[in-house]
């Protein structure tokens, strides 16, 4: 297998006495969708925030393209080409699609905004993602549906030639058709060679679109497998019990100490 | 969320096939506009309709309302309200409020007047001193709101009370400072020479036309979203009619007794207002700073995550508001010819907030233009002007103005609700 684009090795993280992540290894490969699954409190959000640079690590290595990197904040992570699309999307409803995609990184000509360049690039990016459902790139975001907003947020993340995109529950609030669009988009991102991390509670989505599954159980990695090797039911077992047949944590840490 | 239902992407669609169709014909853009109105995005339309209604009512009730003399008067009266409102647009854009802008203007004008009278400063230096006082006030308010997290309502209410102390201390109770510098007082009582006025009008119309056509060409050449050419031409024609009409109106001799006096030309206030309007419109729509202002007003958290320095944007908005308040205070002093301890402490601020909101700036943040202040300011200034001609008691004036503000705020709130329902 190719070298991972982004890799965490032996990451531990505690908040006071709560030991949230135990020796977590996590890898994102180019051209693959890695699903990160786990129950509430399994440590998914903490792991994502460590990758995003919002939290530091107590121990463990952060590798990008095989090189160990020092990450001190979200800006360092963005500079590496890692973008996170959070569940609340962080779009300004009063601005249009182009304005949102370039927010904080506007292109300028002298002191004036270079709208022509920004609109052209936004359109190219959307077209390259085969996004055809928005009427105009000058529509305000408030007029978009949930799926379209998710699309804009994802397009915003890939606009900057990013290499790794983390999507936090991208289909959580969407209807059937909209979920379809977003999953197609997720697949296209990976097909373009990006490393995609899909955080999801929806096993159907995971089974359909992911190449690999990393299951977290109580802060430990229960399994890191190809999606063909597991079934829907086994992933659920990994999430809820931490083990499933020959997969999973040898001894259930929740009951081991009893 | 949105009412429209998404159909799955059809592979047969060309990429953005429908995008280029955006408003290519006049009919399309008209339909677009109606849809926006239906969706609650009214812009300045209510204010323009209100202005038309006020003009019709007052001109039928009083024959002197529509005289050029009174129209020139109206322009001068509206000047200080418009400038104050234009500054307030910036804080309203962020969903904040500045209750102290009126008295900040009074305090600034007082400093300028003292520099002129006691220290014999050049008018330009004295004006700058006044504006600096305004800027410092804005800096203090912005810092308190941003760093301590006190709601702007409370901070500026405190400043509203405390700032009244400055002119009271400097002037003394019951006193007043004359404001008779030739240039500054001249802003209200003198007029631009007729020829210069016409030249300026032609320059503005030609400049706007050139800019609009250039924009149309460069965008359509690259296949970007653009307005249809007929609409661009209509906009240019409408602007030309308004500008040339106003210039013609104000260039005529408007003295009540034309045989004895000659009063003609555009009052100097108007070019000041237009210059500020052009400048702030440029800042809001064409610069990164302006874009970031809208972003912070729309979703401060999203702006912060996008790497925008929200604190800096917020402080700048208050600095702009208070500096514009200083300019407005000077215009008010220029109109009355004096600065007294009560200057700016009356209804000025509420009129200006009303003007901005009537013009279409949202109290909820994220929506507003410098132009809103001009249109809304004209509405607000027309009410006392017309009622004054009709010899109505002061209480009627207050009632009507209060009613208009309430109406405007209701339109704002309702259209906001419609926007979130219809998603336009």
XYZ file of C-alpha atoms in Angstrom, chain B residues 183-415:
233
model
C -15.766 77.381 5.416
C -17.487 75.191 7.988
C -20.551 77.373 8.373
C -20.512 77.773 4.618
C -21.162 74.056 4.208
C -24.767 74.750 5.104
C -25.350 78.301 3.998
C -23.247 78.599 0.871
C -23.611 76.962 -2.493
C -21.320 75.458 -5.064
C -20.980 77.819 -8.060
C -23.501 76.767 -10.676
C -20.909 75.939 -13.355
C -18.821 73.850 -10.959
C -21.975 72.035 -9.892
C -22.791 71.099 -13.467
C -19.235 69.975 -14.146
C -19.300 67.750 -11.056
C -22.669 66.310 -12.070
C -21.408 65.462 -15.558
C -18.238 63.908 -14.136
C -20.210 61.732 -11.721
C -22.658 60.506 -14.365
C -19.913 59.821 -16.918
C -17.786 58.117 -14.276
C -20.654 55.876 -13.209
C -21.540 55.056 -16.815
C -17.956 54.214 -17.707
C -17.548 52.027 -14.619
C -20.844 50.191 -15.151
C -20.174 49.530 -18.831
C -16.587 48.449 -18.191
C -17.798 46.084 -15.507
C -20.451 44.698 -17.839
C -17.905 44.136 -20.611
C -15.240 42.513 -18.517
C -17.696 40.174 -16.797
C -19.681 39.180 -19.859
C -16.459 38.622 -21.812
C -15.389 36.038 -19.262
C -18.786 34.436 -18.967
C -19.281 35.518 -15.375
C -22.572 36.373 -13.730
C -23.602 39.811 -14.946
C -26.608 42.022 -15.359
C -28.194 42.298 -18.795
C -27.062 45.290 -20.843
C -30.516 46.945 -20.941
C -30.591 46.925 -17.132
C -27.156 48.509 -16.969
C -28.316 51.216 -19.363
C -31.528 51.763 -17.397
C -29.458 52.205 -14.234
C -27.231 54.757 -15.934
C -30.232 56.664 -17.313
C -32.000 56.711 -13.945
C -28.873 57.979 -12.200
C -28.363 60.611 -14.902
C -31.963 61.801 -14.569
C -31.662 62.062 -10.777
C -28.271 63.793 -10.778
C -28.994 66.187 -13.627
C -32.518 66.834 -12.339
C -31.221 67.668 -8.881
C -28.481 69.862 -10.306
C -30.939 71.713 -12.537
C -33.341 72.166 -9.636
C -30.659 73.512 -7.333
C -29.016 75.657 -10.005
C -32.130 77.721 -10.526
C -32.522 80.891 -8.493
C -34.560 79.704 -5.532
C -34.764 82.902 -3.501
C -38.328 83.511 -2.256
C -38.006 86.935 -3.790
C -35.996 86.299 -6.949
C -35.775 89.944 -7.915
C -33.959 90.951 -4.727
C -31.657 88.003 -4.098
C -29.988 85.288 -6.085
C -29.697 81.968 -4.246
C -28.590 79.266 -6.615
C -26.250 76.306 -6.755
C -25.886 73.052 -4.886
C -25.478 73.501 -1.103
C -21.938 72.445 -0.124
C -23.337 69.771 2.172
C -24.407 67.705 -0.805
C -20.935 67.163 -2.297
C -19.691 66.226 1.180
C -22.443 63.611 1.521
C -21.849 62.280 -2.001
C -18.095 62.012 -1.432
C -18.652 60.071 1.802
C -21.237 57.885 0.086
C -18.864 56.997 -2.760
C -15.962 56.397 -0.408
C -17.813 54.102 1.996
C -19.609 52.274 -0.790
C -16.209 51.525 -2.277
C -14.886 50.333 1.085
C -17.892 48.120 1.747
C -18.210 46.497 -1.654
C -14.744 46.493 -3.189
C -12.246 45.876 -0.377
C -11.324 42.939 1.817
C -12.151 45.015 4.881
C -15.707 45.541 3.640
C -16.138 41.874 2.812
C -14.931 40.943 6.286
C -17.375 43.384 7.874
C -20.276 41.595 6.182
C -18.821 38.219 7.124
C -18.508 39.115 10.809
C -22.044 40.508 10.756
C -23.374 37.369 9.091
C -21.576 34.733 11.146
C -18.810 35.857 13.479
C -17.759 32.283 14.254
C -17.384 31.430 10.560
C -15.382 34.608 10.064
C -13.116 33.726 12.983
C -12.502 30.248 11.598
C -11.718 31.755 8.202
C -8.851 33.582 9.870
C -10.497 37.001 10.022
C -9.483 39.120 12.995
C -12.971 39.675 14.387
C -11.768 41.963 17.172
C -10.052 44.292 14.745
C -13.110 44.423 12.477
C -15.402 45.162 15.421
C -13.212 47.943 16.777
C -12.852 49.501 13.320
C -16.629 49.572 12.918
C -17.020 51.574 16.125
C -14.169 53.897 15.139
C -15.812 54.548 11.763
C -19.197 55.141 13.393
C -17.851 57.653 15.900
C -15.660 59.420 13.329
C -18.632 59.793 11.022
C -20.585 61.012 14.047
C -17.951 63.744 14.444
C -18.461 64.797 10.819
C -22.190 64.747 11.399
C -21.762 66.890 14.521
C -19.832 69.434 12.473
C -22.556 69.497 9.819
C -25.207 69.975 12.507
C -23.194 72.818 14.039
C -22.733 74.280 10.592
C -26.502 74.244 10.088
C -27.397 75.837 13.421
C -24.319 78.076 13.581
C -23.565 77.137 17.163
C -22.537 74.347 19.496
C -24.317 74.084 22.803
C -23.943 71.592 25.671
C -27.038 69.762 24.470
C -25.780 69.288 20.916
C -26.294 65.746 19.736
C -28.074 64.750 22.926
C -31.562 65.029 21.509
C -33.227 62.895 18.903
C -30.301 62.962 16.484
C -29.162 59.456 17.250
C -32.582 57.861 17.108
C -33.288 59.671 13.850
C -30.062 58.290 12.431
C -30.795 54.735 13.563
C -34.249 55.131 12.074
C -32.728 56.448 8.852
C -30.391 53.466 8.490
C -33.113 50.945 9.270
C -35.695 52.616 7.044
C -33.118 52.638 4.265
C -32.865 48.867 4.510
C -30.010 48.173 6.925
C -30.902 45.261 9.147
C -30.863 45.599 12.925
C -29.878 41.933 13.049
C -26.564 42.468 11.303
C -25.101 41.342 8.012
C -27.189 43.557 5.734
C -26.748 47.203 4.891
C -25.278 49.692 2.446
C -24.020 53.247 2.681
C -26.812 54.193 0.277
C -29.399 53.065 2.844
C -28.373 55.960 5.056
C -28.968 58.465 2.252
C -32.432 57.225 1.334
C -33.492 56.693 4.943
C -32.028 60.039 5.982
C -34.108 61.798 3.327
C -37.261 60.113 4.645
C -36.478 61.107 8.222
C -35.612 64.704 7.254
C -38.721 65.070 5.114
C -41.060 64.441 8.043
C -40.094 67.447 10.227
C -39.594 69.563 7.114
C -43.109 68.908 5.831
C -44.786 68.993 9.220
C -42.951 72.231 9.972
C -44.416 73.831 6.871
C -47.852 72.663 7.967
C -47.278 74.354 11.337
C -47.898 71.156 13.235
C -47.060 70.986 16.901
C -43.801 69.283 17.874
C -45.611 66.336 19.387
C -47.059 65.352 16.013
C -43.559 65.333 14.564
C -42.324 63.007 17.317
C -45.305 60.724 16.941
C -44.911 60.446 13.179
C -41.154 59.873 13.332
C -41.539 57.250 16.050
C -44.245 55.552 14.029
C -42.067 55.510 10.928
C -39.178 53.948 12.859
C -41.442 51.276 14.293
C -42.777 50.588 10.822
C -39.277 50.271 9.408
C -38.161 47.934 12.188
C -41.252 45.814 11.625
C -40.527 45.618 7.905
C -36.970 44.577 8.799
C -38.106 41.882 11.235
C -40.828 40.520 8.968
C -38.650 40.453 5.882
